[in-house]
Coordinates of C-alpha atoms in Angstrom, one line a residue:
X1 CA -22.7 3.0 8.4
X2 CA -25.4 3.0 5.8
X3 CA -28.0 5.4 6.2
X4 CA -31.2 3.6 4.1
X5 CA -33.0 0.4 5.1
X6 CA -32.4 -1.1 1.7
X7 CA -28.8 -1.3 2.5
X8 CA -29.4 -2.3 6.1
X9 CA -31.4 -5.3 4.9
X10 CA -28.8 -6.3 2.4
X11 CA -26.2 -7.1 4.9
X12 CA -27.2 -10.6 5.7
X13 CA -25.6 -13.6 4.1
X14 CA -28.5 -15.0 2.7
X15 CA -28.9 -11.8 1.1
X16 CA -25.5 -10.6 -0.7
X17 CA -25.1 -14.8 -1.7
X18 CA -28.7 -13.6 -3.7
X19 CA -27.3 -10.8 -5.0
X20 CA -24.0 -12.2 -5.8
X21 CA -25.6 -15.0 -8.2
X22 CA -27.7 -12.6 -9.7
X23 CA -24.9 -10.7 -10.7
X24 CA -22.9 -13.2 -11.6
X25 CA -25.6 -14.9 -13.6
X26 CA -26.1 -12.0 -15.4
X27 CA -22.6 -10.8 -16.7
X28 CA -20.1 -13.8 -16.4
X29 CA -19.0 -15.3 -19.6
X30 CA -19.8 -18.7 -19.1
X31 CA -22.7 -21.2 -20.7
X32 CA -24.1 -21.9 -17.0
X33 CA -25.0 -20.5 -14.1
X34 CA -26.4 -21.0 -10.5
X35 CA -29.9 -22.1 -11.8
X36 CA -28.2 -24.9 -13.5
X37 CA -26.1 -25.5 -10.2
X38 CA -22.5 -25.0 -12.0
X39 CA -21.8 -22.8 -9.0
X40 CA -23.4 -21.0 -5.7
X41 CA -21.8 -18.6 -3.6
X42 CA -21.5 -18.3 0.1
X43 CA -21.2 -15.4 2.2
X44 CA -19.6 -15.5 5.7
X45 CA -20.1 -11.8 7.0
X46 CA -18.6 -12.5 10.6
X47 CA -14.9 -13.6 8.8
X48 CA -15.4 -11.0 5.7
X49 CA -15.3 -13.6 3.1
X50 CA -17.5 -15.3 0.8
X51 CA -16.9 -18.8 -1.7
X52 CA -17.9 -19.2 -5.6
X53 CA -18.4 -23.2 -4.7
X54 CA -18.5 -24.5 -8.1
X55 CA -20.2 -28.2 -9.4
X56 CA -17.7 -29.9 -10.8
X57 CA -17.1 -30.7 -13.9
X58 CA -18.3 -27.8 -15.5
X59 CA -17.7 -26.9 -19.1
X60 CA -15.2 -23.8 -18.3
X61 CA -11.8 -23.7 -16.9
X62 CA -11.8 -23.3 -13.2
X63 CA -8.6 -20.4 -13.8
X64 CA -7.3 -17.0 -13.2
X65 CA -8.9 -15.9 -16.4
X66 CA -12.3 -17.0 -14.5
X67 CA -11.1 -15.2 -11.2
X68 CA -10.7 -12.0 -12.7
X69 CA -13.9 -12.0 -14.3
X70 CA -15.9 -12.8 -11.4
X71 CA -13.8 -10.2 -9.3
X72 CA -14.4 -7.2 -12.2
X73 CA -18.2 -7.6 -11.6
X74 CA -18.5 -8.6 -8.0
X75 CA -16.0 -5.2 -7.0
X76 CA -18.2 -2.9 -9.1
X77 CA -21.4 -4.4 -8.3
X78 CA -21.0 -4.5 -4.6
X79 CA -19.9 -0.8 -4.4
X80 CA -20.5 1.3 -2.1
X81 CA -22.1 -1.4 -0.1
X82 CA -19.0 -3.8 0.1
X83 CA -15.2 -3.2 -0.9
X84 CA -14.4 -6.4 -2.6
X85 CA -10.6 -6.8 -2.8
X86 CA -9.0 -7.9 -5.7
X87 CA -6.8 -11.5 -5.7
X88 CA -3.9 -10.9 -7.9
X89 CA -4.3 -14.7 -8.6
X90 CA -6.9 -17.1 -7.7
X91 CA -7.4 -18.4 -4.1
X92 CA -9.0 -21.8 -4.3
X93 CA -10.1 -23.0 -0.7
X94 CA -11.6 -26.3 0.1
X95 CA -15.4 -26.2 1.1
X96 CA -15.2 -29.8 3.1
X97 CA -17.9 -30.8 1.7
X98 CA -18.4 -34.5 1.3
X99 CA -19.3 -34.5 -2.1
X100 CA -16.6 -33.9 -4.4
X101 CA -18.5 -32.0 -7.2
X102 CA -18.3 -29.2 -4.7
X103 CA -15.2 -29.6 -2.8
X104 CA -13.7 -26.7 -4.0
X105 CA -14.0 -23.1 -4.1
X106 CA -13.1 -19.6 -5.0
X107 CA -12.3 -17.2 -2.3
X108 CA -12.3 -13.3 -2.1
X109 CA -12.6 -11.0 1.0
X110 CA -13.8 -7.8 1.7
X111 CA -15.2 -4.9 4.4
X112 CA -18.2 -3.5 5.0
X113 CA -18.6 -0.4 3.4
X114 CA -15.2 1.9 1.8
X115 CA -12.7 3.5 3.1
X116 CA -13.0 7.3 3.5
X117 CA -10.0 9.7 3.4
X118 CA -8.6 11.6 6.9
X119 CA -8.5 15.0 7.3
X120 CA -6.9 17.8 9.5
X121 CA -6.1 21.4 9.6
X122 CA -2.3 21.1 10.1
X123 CA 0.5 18.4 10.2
X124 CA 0.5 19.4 13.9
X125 CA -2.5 16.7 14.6
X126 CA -1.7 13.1 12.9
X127 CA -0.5 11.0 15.5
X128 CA 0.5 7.2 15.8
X129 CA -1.9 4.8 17.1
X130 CA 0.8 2.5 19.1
X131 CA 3.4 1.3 16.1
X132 CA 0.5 2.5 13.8
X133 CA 0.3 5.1 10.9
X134 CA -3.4 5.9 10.0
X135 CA -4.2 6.1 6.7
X136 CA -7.9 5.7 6.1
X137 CA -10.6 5.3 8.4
X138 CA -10.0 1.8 8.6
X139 CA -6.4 1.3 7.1
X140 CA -3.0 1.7 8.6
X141 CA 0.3 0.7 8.4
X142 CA 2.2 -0.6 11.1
X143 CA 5.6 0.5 11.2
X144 CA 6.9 -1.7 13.7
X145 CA 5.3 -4.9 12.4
X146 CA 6.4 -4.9 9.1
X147 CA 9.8 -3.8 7.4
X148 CA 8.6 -0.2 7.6
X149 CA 9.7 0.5 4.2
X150 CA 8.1 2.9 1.9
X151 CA 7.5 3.5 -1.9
X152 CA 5.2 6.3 -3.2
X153 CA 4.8 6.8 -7.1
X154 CA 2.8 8.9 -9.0
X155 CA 3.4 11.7 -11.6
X156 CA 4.1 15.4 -10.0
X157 CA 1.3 17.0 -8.7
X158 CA -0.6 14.3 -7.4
X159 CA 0.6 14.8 -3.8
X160 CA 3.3 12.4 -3.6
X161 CA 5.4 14.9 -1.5
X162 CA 2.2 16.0 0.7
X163 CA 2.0 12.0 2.0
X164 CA 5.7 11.9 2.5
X165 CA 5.3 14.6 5.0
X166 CA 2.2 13.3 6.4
X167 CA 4.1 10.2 7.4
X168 CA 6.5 12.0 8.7
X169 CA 4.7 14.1 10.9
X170 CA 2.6 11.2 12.3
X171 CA 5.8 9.8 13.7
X172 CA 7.5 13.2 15.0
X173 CA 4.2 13.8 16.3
X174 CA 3.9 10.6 18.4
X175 CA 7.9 10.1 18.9
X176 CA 9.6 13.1 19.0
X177 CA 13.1 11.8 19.7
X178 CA 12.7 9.9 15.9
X179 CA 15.8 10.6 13.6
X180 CA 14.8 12.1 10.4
X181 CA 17.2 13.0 7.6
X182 CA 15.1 14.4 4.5
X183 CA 17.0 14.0 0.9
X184 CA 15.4 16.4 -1.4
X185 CA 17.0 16.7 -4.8
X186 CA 14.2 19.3 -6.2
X187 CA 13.8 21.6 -3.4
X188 CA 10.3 21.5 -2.9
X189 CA 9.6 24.1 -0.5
X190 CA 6.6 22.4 1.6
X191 CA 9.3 19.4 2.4
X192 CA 12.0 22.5 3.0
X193 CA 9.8 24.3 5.3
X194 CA 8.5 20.5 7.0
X195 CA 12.5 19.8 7.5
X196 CA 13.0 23.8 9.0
X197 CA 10.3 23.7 11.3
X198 CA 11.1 20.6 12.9
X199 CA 15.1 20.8 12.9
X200 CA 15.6 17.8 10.9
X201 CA 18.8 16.8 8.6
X202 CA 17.9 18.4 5.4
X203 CA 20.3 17.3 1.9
X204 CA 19.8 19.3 -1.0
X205 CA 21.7 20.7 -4.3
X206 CA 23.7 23.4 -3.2
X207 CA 26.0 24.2 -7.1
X208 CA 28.3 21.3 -7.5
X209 CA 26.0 17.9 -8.6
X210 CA 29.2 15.9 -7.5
X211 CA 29.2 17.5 -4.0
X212 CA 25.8 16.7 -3.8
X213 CA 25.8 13.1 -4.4
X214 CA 28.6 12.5 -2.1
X215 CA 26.4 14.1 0.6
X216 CA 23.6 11.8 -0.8
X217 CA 25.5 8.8 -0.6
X218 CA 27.3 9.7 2.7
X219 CA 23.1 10.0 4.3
X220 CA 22.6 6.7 2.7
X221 CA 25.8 5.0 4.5
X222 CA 25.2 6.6 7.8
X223 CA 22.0 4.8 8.0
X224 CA 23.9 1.6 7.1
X225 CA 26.6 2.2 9.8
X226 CA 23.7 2.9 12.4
X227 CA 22.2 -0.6 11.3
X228 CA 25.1 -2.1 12.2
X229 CA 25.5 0.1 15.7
X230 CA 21.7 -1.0 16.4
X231 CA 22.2 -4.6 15.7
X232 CA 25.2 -5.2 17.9
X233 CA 23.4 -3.5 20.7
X234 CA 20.8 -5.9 20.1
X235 CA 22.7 -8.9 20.8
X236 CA 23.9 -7.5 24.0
X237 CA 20.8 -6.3 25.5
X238 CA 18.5 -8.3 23.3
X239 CA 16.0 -5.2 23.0
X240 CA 15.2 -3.4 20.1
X241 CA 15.7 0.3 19.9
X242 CA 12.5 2.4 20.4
X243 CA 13.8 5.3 18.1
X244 CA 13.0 4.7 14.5
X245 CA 15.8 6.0 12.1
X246 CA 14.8 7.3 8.7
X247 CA 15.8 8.1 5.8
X248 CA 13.2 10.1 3.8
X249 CA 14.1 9.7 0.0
X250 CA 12.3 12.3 -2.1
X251 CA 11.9 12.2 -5.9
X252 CA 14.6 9.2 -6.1
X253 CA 14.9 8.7 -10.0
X254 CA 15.4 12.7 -10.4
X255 CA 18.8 11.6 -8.0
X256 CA 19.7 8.8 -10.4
X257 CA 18.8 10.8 -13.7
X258 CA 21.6 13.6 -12.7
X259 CA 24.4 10.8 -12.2
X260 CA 26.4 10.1 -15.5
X261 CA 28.6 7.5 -14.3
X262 CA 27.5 3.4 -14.2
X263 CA 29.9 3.0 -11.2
X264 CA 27.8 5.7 -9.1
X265 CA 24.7 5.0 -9.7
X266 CA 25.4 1.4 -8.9
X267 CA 26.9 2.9 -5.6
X268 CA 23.6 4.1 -4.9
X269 CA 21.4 1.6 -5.7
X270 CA 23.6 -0.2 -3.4
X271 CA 23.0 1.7 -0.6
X272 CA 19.5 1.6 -0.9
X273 CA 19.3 -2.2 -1.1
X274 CA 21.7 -2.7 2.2
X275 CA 18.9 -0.1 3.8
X276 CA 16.0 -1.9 3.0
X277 CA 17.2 -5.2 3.5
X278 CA 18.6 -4.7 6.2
X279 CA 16.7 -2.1 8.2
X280 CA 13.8 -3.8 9.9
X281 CA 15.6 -5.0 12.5
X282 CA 17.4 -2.5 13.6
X283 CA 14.5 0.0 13.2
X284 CA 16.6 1.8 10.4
X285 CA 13.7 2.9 7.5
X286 CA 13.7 4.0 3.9
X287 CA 10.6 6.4 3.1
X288 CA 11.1 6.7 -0.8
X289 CA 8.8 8.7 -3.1
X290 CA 9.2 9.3 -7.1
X291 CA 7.3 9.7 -10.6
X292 CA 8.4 6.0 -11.2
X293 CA 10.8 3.0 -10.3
X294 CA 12.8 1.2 -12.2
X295 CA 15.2 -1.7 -11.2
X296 CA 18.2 -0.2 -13.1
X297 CA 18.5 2.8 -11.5
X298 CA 17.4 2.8 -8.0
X299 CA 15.3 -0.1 -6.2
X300 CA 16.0 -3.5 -7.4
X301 CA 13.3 -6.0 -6.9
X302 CA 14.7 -7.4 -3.2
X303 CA 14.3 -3.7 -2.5
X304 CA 10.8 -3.4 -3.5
X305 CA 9.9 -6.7 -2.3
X306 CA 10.9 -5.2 1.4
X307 CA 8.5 -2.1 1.1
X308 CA 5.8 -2.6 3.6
X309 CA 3.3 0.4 2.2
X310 CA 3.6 0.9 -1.1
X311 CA 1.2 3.6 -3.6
X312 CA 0.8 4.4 -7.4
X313 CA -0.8 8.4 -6.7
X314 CA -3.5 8.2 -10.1
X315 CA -7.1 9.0 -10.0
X316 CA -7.2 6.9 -12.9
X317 CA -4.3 4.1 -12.0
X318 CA -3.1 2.4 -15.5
X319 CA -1.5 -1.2 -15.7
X320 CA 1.9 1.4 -16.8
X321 CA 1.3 3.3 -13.5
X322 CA 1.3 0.0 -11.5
X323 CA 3.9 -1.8 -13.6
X324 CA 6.5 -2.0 -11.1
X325 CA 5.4 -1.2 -7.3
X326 CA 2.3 -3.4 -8.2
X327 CA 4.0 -6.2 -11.1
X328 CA 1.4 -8.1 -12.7
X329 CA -1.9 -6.6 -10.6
X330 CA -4.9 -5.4 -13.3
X331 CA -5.9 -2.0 -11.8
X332 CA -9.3 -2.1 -13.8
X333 CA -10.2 -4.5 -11.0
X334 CA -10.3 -1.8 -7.9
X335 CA -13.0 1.0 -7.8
X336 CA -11.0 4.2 -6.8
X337 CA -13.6 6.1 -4.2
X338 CA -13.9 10.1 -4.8
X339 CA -14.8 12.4 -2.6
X340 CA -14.3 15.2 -5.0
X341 CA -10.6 16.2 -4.1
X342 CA -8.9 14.7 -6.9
X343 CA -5.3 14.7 -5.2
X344 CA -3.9 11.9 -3.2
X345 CA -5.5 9.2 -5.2
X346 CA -4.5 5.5 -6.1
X347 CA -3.9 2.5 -5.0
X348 CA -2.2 1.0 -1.9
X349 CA -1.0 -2.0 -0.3
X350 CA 0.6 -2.7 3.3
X351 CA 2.2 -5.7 4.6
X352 CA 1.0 -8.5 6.0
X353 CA -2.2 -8.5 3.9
X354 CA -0.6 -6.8 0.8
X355 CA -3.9 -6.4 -0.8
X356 CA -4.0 -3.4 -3.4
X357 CA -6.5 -1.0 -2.1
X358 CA -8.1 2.1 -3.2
X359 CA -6.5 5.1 -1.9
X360 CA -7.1 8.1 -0.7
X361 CA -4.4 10.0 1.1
X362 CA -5.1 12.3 3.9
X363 CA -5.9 15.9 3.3
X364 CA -4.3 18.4 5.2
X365 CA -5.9 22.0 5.1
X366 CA -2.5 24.1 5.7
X367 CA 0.7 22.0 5.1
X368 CA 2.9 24.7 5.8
X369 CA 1.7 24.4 9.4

């Protein structure tokens, strides 16, 4: 994976724990450091983790102020080499050590080396691996095992819409009976063209706004009616269905910015709730893209709580950008990766783990195809 010796003889524990002190020695803002034994760091490369062990008592606060400072320079200064992930709060671990000056640590994990973005020539290729999407070399997100809920966010023209039919096409690809209905309230063409070419339920203004959202909401309570078909058929056979249902959700807020009336867009909201939190088990997903969420208007925080893959689309992510899929993470704490395609960008996070990631989203050379 590394092409120069250098790097090659770095990846021993002995090593990055040397390199890890230095650093930390060097840039974090406290009055000790590991010469003075107020803390030593262990590296476990087989289980991608290491500890900051520290000697208590020391004279600063063992606290999430403290975590994020060692993160910020132990993310930048292991790049490329490592991808250190970010804790959104500390992890403390004990160290089983018999001595309690150093029965405690500070966790963080990471991989060898980042993650690099897919490509292909046409949304003809992508295929599922199993239950899994890929994503990056390295990252994917299992539909199956999760609640197979998605959010994308990002401002327009950073590909949003491209990922959407990416996912898409990496389950039509793999399971071609899948049930796809695509609502589109800003008729992009490359999602009009996705939703022609593969004879797929495609919901779009057509004149009358009112028309429109009845057709939107009607979509929206289909999928809640097949939840309920898919769960009775559960309890009689006591197998879960093998088609995957889903609702593809494009530019949500420009849907809730053209309703006027409090009742309707309450309506709607409510829909989407029922759908995502009650969808997993019957196989019944919502893929859901916009500029930005809110809880007012269309995901509530029980909805966004249920979305298994979840991405802010930024080459430069702000704490604004990540203020609602992402509540409370610091995004000055990843390194986004280039490559020098500056679309599909960000951050990401899938369940279990839900650790924010950089993201790159995979480029595909002819979209129309």
């Amino acid at each position: 994976m590394f092409g120069n010796n250098e790097n090659k003889r770095a990846l021993s524990n002995s090593n990055l724990s040397d390199k890890a002190r230095r650093m930390l020695d060097s840039a974090l803002k406290v009055d000790e450091t590991s010469a003075s034994h107020a803390y030593d760091v262990v590296f476990n490369l087989q289980q991608k983790y290491f500890d900051v062990v520290f000697n208590v008592p020391t004279s600063f606060a063992l606290d999430s102020k403290l975590n994020d400072e060692i993160q910020k320079i132990l993310i930048g200064g292991f790049y490329p080499l490592l991808l250190v992930y970010a804790n959104s709060a500390p992890e403390f671990v004990e160290t089983h050590s018999q001595d309690f000056s150093t029965a405690r640590a500070l966790r963080y994990h990471f991989r060898i080396g980042q993650f690099h973005r897919l490509q292909f020539d046409s949304l003809s290729q992508p295929k599922m691996q199993g239950s899994k999407i890929h994503l990056m070399d390295g990252f994917d997100f299992d539909l199956y095992e999760s609640s197979g809920m998605v959010a994308l966010s990002g401002q327009s023209g950073n590909g949003k819409t491209a990922l959407l039919c990416y996912l898409l096409a990496s389950i039509l690809n793999s399971k071609p009976d899948a049930i796809v209905k695509i609502i589109d309230p800003k008729l992009d063409y490359s999602l009009f063209n996705f939703a022609q070419k593969r004879h797929l339920d495609y919901v779009s203004p057509a004149g009358n706004m009112n028309d429109y959202m009845n057709d939107v909401q009607s979509v929206l309570a289909g999928a809640i009616d097949e939840i309920h078909r898919r769960q009775r058929k559960v309890l009689e056979t006591g197998k879960l269905p093998e088609k995957p249902y889903i609702i593809a959700l494009d530019e949500a807020m420009a849907i809730a910015a053209s309703i006027t009336e409090t009742k309707v867009i309450k309506q709607y909201q409510s829909l989407i709730t029922q759908v995502t939190l009650m969808g997993r088990s019957a196989r019944v997903f919502l893929f859901t893209s916009a500029q930005t969420f809110d809880a007012n208007s269309v995901m509530n925080s029980s909805s966004r709580d249920q979305m298994a893959f979840k991405v802010v689309l930024s080459s430069n992510p702000s704490a604004n950008d990540c203020r609602y899929l992402f509540k409370d993470f610091d995004p000055s704490t990843v390194v986004v990766n280039r490559d020098g395609f500056e679309k599909g960008l960000g951050l990401a996070s899938t369940q279990p783990a839900n650790r924010v990631v950089p993201f790159m989203a995979p480029y595909i050379k002819n979209l129309g195809a």
